[in-house]
Coordinates of C-alpha atoms in Angstrom, one line a residue:
M1 CA 40.3 51.8 69.7
R2 CA 43.2 53.7 68.0
A3 CA 45.6 55.1 70.4
L4 CA 48.3 54.3 70.2
S5 CA 50.8 54.1 73.8
D6 CA 53.8 55.4 74.1
D7 CA 55.8 52.3 75.4
I8 CA 54.2 50.4 72.1
Y9 CA 55.5 53.1 70.1
K10 CA 58.8 52.7 71.4
Q11 CA 58.7 48.6 71.2
F12 CA 57.7 49.9 67.7
S13 CA 60.2 51.9 66.1
D14 CA 62.6 49.6 67.7
F15 CA 61.5 46.5 65.6
L16 CA 61.1 47.8 62.5
E17 CA 64.8 49.8 62.6
V18 CA 65.3 45.9 63.2
Q19 CA 63.6 44.2 60.4
C20 CA 64.2 47.6 58.1
G21 CA 66.8 50.1 59.7
I22 CA 63.9 52.7 59.2
V23 CA 64.4 55.3 61.9
L24 CA 61.1 56.5 63.1
G25 CA 62.1 58.8 65.8
E26 CA 60.0 60.9 68.6
N27 CA 57.0 61.7 68.3
K28 CA 55.6 60.2 65.3
Q29 CA 53.0 58.2 66.3
Y30 CA 51.1 59.8 63.9
L31 CA 52.8 58.8 60.4
V32 CA 52.5 55.0 62.5
K33 CA 48.1 55.7 63.1
S34 CA 47.9 57.2 59.7
R35 CA 49.7 54.0 57.5
L36 CA 48.5 51.7 59.4
I37 CA 44.5 52.0 60.8
P38 CA 43.5 51.4 57.2
L39 CA 45.4 47.8 57.9
M40 CA 41.9 46.9 61.9
T41 CA 39.8 46.5 59.0
Q42 CA 41.4 43.9 56.6
F43 CA 42.7 41.8 59.3
S44 CA 39.3 42.7 62.1
I45 CA 41.4 43.4 64.6
E46 CA 39.6 46.3 66.8
K47 CA 42.6 47.8 68.7
L48 CA 46.0 48.8 66.7
S49 CA 48.2 48.3 69.5
D50 CA 46.9 44.9 69.2
L51 CA 47.6 44.7 65.5
I52 CA 51.0 46.0 66.0
Q53 CA 51.3 44.3 69.0
Q54 CA 50.5 40.9 66.8
S55 CA 52.4 42.0 64.0
M56 CA 55.7 42.4 66.1
S57 CA 55.5 38.8 66.5
Y58 CA 55.6 35.5 64.2
K59 CA 52.6 33.7 64.6
N60 CA 50.7 36.2 61.9
R61 CA 53.5 36.1 58.9
E62 CA 50.7 38.1 55.9
L63 CA 50.0 40.6 59.0
R64 CA 53.6 41.0 59.7
T65 CA 54.5 41.6 56.4
A66 CA 51.3 43.8 55.6
V67 CA 52.6 46.1 58.5
I68 CA 56.1 46.4 57.0
D69 CA 54.4 47.0 53.7
A70 CA 52.5 49.8 55.0
M71 CA 55.5 51.3 57.2
T72 CA 58.2 50.6 54.5
T73 CA 55.8 52.4 51.1
N74 CA 57.0 55.8 49.5
E75 CA 55.6 58.2 47.4
T76 CA 57.8 58.5 44.5
L77 CA 57.4 59.9 40.6
W78 CA 58.7 59.9 37.2
F79 CA 62.5 61.5 36.3
R80 CA 62.6 62.9 39.7
D81 CA 65.2 65.7 39.6
K82 CA 65.2 65.5 36.4
Y83 CA 69.3 65.8 36.8
P84 CA 70.2 62.8 37.4
F85 CA 68.8 61.4 34.4
E86 CA 70.7 63.7 31.8
L87 CA 73.8 62.8 33.5
L88 CA 73.1 59.3 32.8
A89 CA 73.0 60.4 29.2
K90 CA 75.3 63.4 28.9
K91 CA 78.2 61.4 31.1
I92 CA 77.7 57.8 32.6
Y93 CA 76.9 56.2 29.4
P94 CA 79.3 57.6 27.4
E95 CA 82.3 56.8 29.7
I96 CA 81.3 53.8 30.8
L97 CA 80.7 52.8 26.7
E98 CA 84.1 53.6 26.2
K99 CA 84.8 50.4 27.6
K100 CA 82.1 47.7 27.4
K101 CA 78.5 47.4 26.4
S102 CA 76.7 46.2 28.5
I103 CA 76.0 48.2 31.6
K104 CA 74.4 47.6 34.4
L105 CA 72.4 49.2 36.5
W106 CA 70.4 48.8 40.5
S107 CA 67.3 51.3 41.3
A108 CA 67.8 50.5 44.8
A109 CA 64.1 50.5 47.4
S110 CA 62.2 50.8 43.7
S111 CA 58.9 51.5 45.7
S112 CA 56.5 51.4 42.6
G113 CA 59.1 51.2 39.7
Q114 CA 59.0 54.8 38.3
E115 CA 62.9 55.6 38.8
A116 CA 63.6 51.9 37.3
Y117 CA 61.3 53.1 34.3
S118 CA 62.5 56.4 34.1
I119 CA 66.3 55.1 33.7
A120 CA 64.5 52.1 31.4
M121 CA 63.2 54.9 29.1
T122 CA 66.5 57.0 29.2
S123 CA 68.1 54.6 27.9
L124 CA 66.0 54.0 25.3
E125 CA 66.1 57.4 24.7
Y126 CA 70.0 57.6 24.1
Q127 CA 70.3 55.0 21.9
K128 CA 68.0 55.9 19.4
Q129 CA 70.0 59.4 20.0
K130 CA 72.9 58.5 19.4
A131 CA 72.4 55.9 17.2
V132 CA 74.0 52.8 19.5
L133 CA 74.5 49.4 18.8
G134 CA 75.1 46.6 20.9
M135 CA 74.3 48.7 23.5
N136 CA 72.7 46.6 26.5
V137 CA 70.9 47.1 29.9
Q138 CA 70.1 45.6 32.7
I139 CA 68.5 47.5 35.0
I140 CA 67.2 45.6 38.6
G141 CA 65.2 47.7 40.9
T142 CA 64.6 45.4 44.6
D143 CA 62.7 46.7 47.3
I144 CA 60.5 45.5 51.0
S145 CA 57.4 45.5 49.8
N146 CA 56.7 42.8 48.0
T147 CA 52.9 45.0 47.3
M148 CA 55.0 47.3 45.8
L149 CA 57.1 45.1 43.8
E150 CA 53.6 43.6 41.9
Q151 CA 53.1 47.2 40.7
C152 CA 56.7 46.7 39.8
K153 CA 57.0 43.6 37.5
N154 CA 53.0 45.3 36.1
G155 CA 53.6 48.8 35.4
T156 CA 50.3 49.5 34.9
Y157 CA 49.7 53.1 36.7
D158 CA 46.7 55.0 37.2
T159 CA 46.3 59.1 36.1
L160 CA 47.2 60.5 39.1
A161 CA 50.6 58.5 39.0
L162 CA 51.2 59.3 35.2
S163 CA 51.0 63.3 36.1
R164 CA 53.5 63.4 38.6
G165 CA 56.5 64.2 35.8
L166 CA 56.1 62.6 32.8
A167 CA 55.8 64.4 29.5
D168 CA 52.8 64.2 27.1
D169 CA 55.3 62.6 24.5
R170 CA 56.8 60.0 27.0
K171 CA 53.6 58.9 28.4
R172 CA 52.9 58.1 24.0
L173 CA 56.0 56.3 23.4
F174 CA 56.6 54.2 26.1
F175 CA 53.1 54.0 27.4
N176 CA 50.3 51.7 26.3
S177 CA 46.4 52.6 26.9
V178 CA 44.9 50.2 29.7
N179 CA 41.2 49.5 27.7
D180 CA 39.0 49.8 30.2
G181 CA 37.8 53.7 30.7
S182 CA 40.0 54.1 33.9
G183 CA 42.8 56.1 32.4
K184 CA 45.4 53.4 33.7
M185 CA 48.5 53.1 31.2
Q186 CA 50.6 49.9 31.2
I187 CA 54.6 50.2 30.2
K188 CA 55.5 48.8 26.5
P189 CA 56.6 45.6 26.6
E190 CA 60.2 46.9 24.8
V191 CA 60.2 49.4 28.2
K192 CA 59.8 46.7 30.5
K193 CA 62.9 43.9 29.4
L194 CA 65.4 46.6 30.3
T195 CA 63.8 45.9 33.6
S196 CA 63.9 43.2 36.6
F197 CA 61.9 43.2 40.4
R198 CA 63.2 41.5 43.3
N199 CA 62.1 41.7 46.6
F200 CA 65.5 42.5 48.8
N201 CA 66.3 44.3 52.0
L202 CA 69.5 46.7 52.2
L203 CA 70.1 45.5 55.7
D204 CA 70.9 41.8 53.8
S205 CA 74.0 40.7 51.9
Y206 CA 74.3 42.1 48.7
A207 CA 76.7 38.9 47.7
G208 CA 73.4 37.4 45.3
L209 CA 72.7 40.3 43.0
G210 CA 76.2 40.6 41.4
K211 CA 77.8 43.7 40.4
F212 CA 77.2 47.0 38.8
D213 CA 77.8 49.7 36.5
I214 CA 75.9 52.7 38.8
I215 CA 73.7 52.3 41.8
F216 CA 70.5 54.5 42.3
C217 CA 69.9 54.5 46.0
R218 CA 67.6 58.3 46.4
N219 CA 65.7 59.3 49.6
V220 CA 66.3 56.1 51.4
L221 CA 69.5 56.6 53.1
I222 CA 67.5 59.3 55.2
Y223 CA 64.9 56.9 57.0
F224 CA 68.4 54.9 58.8
S225 CA 70.8 56.0 61.5
S226 CA 74.2 56.9 61.3
D227 CA 75.9 53.3 61.4
V228 CA 73.2 51.7 59.4
K229 CA 74.1 54.7 56.6
S230 CA 77.4 53.4 56.8
R231 CA 77.1 49.9 56.1
I232 CA 74.8 50.3 53.6
L233 CA 77.1 53.2 51.6
N234 CA 79.9 50.7 52.2
Q235 CA 78.2 47.5 50.4
F236 CA 77.4 50.3 47.8
A237 CA 81.3 50.2 47.2
G238 CA 81.3 46.2 46.8
A239 CA 78.3 46.1 44.8
L240 CA 80.0 48.6 42.1
N241 CA 82.2 47.5 39.8
P242 CA 85.7 49.8 39.2
G243 CA 85.3 53.6 38.6
G244 CA 81.0 53.0 39.1
Y245 CA 79.0 55.3 40.3
L246 CA 76.2 55.3 43.3
I247 CA 73.2 58.1 42.6
L248 CA 71.6 59.3 45.9
G249 CA 68.8 61.6 46.7
A250 CA 69.3 65.7 46.0
S251 CA 69.5 66.2 50.0
E252 CA 71.7 63.2 51.3
S253 CA 75.3 63.2 52.0
L254 CA 78.4 60.5 52.4
T255 CA 80.1 62.4 54.5
G256 CA 81.5 61.1 58.0
L257 CA 79.6 57.5 56.8
T258 CA 82.3 55.9 53.6
D259 CA 85.7 57.2 52.3
K260 CA 85.0 55.3 49.5
F261 CA 83.7 57.2 47.1
D262 CA 85.2 60.6 45.4
M263 CA 82.3 63.2 45.0
V264 CA 81.8 64.5 41.4
R265 CA 80.1 68.0 41.4
C266 CA 78.3 68.5 37.8
N267 CA 76.5 70.5 36.5
P268 CA 73.7 70.5 37.9
G269 CA 74.0 67.7 41.0
I270 CA 76.9 65.7 42.0
V271 CA 77.2 61.7 41.8
Y272 CA 79.4 59.7 43.3
K273 CA 82.4 57.6 42.3
L274 CA 83.9 54.7 43.1
K275 CA 88.0 54.8 44.0
S276 CA 90.1 53.2 41.9

């Protein structure tokens, strides 16, 4: 049975907010069903309500992890919105490189890795175009989903994923074909070596991550309550080096959430710079 009562939905919504900070809101039963019904066969559970109740207990950690994975997995694409990556090359990298050669970036909630690898490709293109010597880029991608992290680390993508925002010349430059007739391609080692990936919940302490020059957290805050957004943004401020940059999604804003950043209008786009 795939029915989902209002009571079970409310319990699950509260559970998801506590575990991940994600706010489902009202009348999103359709989203829960579409994400979790495939798990019923995998875990041999006949009722969706039973699957949800079991996932909220601590008895079946595998199911709990699979449910959180399913609910926190979001679609992504290469070079999303384009302007953040253009700003790296045109504004942010030159500014940082005037002071130091090492640049550390964080791709928060990196999903299946397209953002982190897009940053890596941008970095390699910049180094080649500007003939920059000694530039050291370190990109850390984090996500709450272990399934997504495995995809990130493997760096292999099918034809559908490769068609979303990735130009043919970049495919030739930065990918190798997987010779199994599937059309899949894998990120080249020189791109991979700029990146590392780890499991991380944005609700946890950021102390173990170190300091960053640039943080990407795009199209993620929209899923959180205002209080959680504010907490995350203030933690981002604490994780940035002086003068560091925060890059959000095109529809996201800091208004009323934190006073630790200055908004920098660019052409195109907006970024946020940590106040000195």
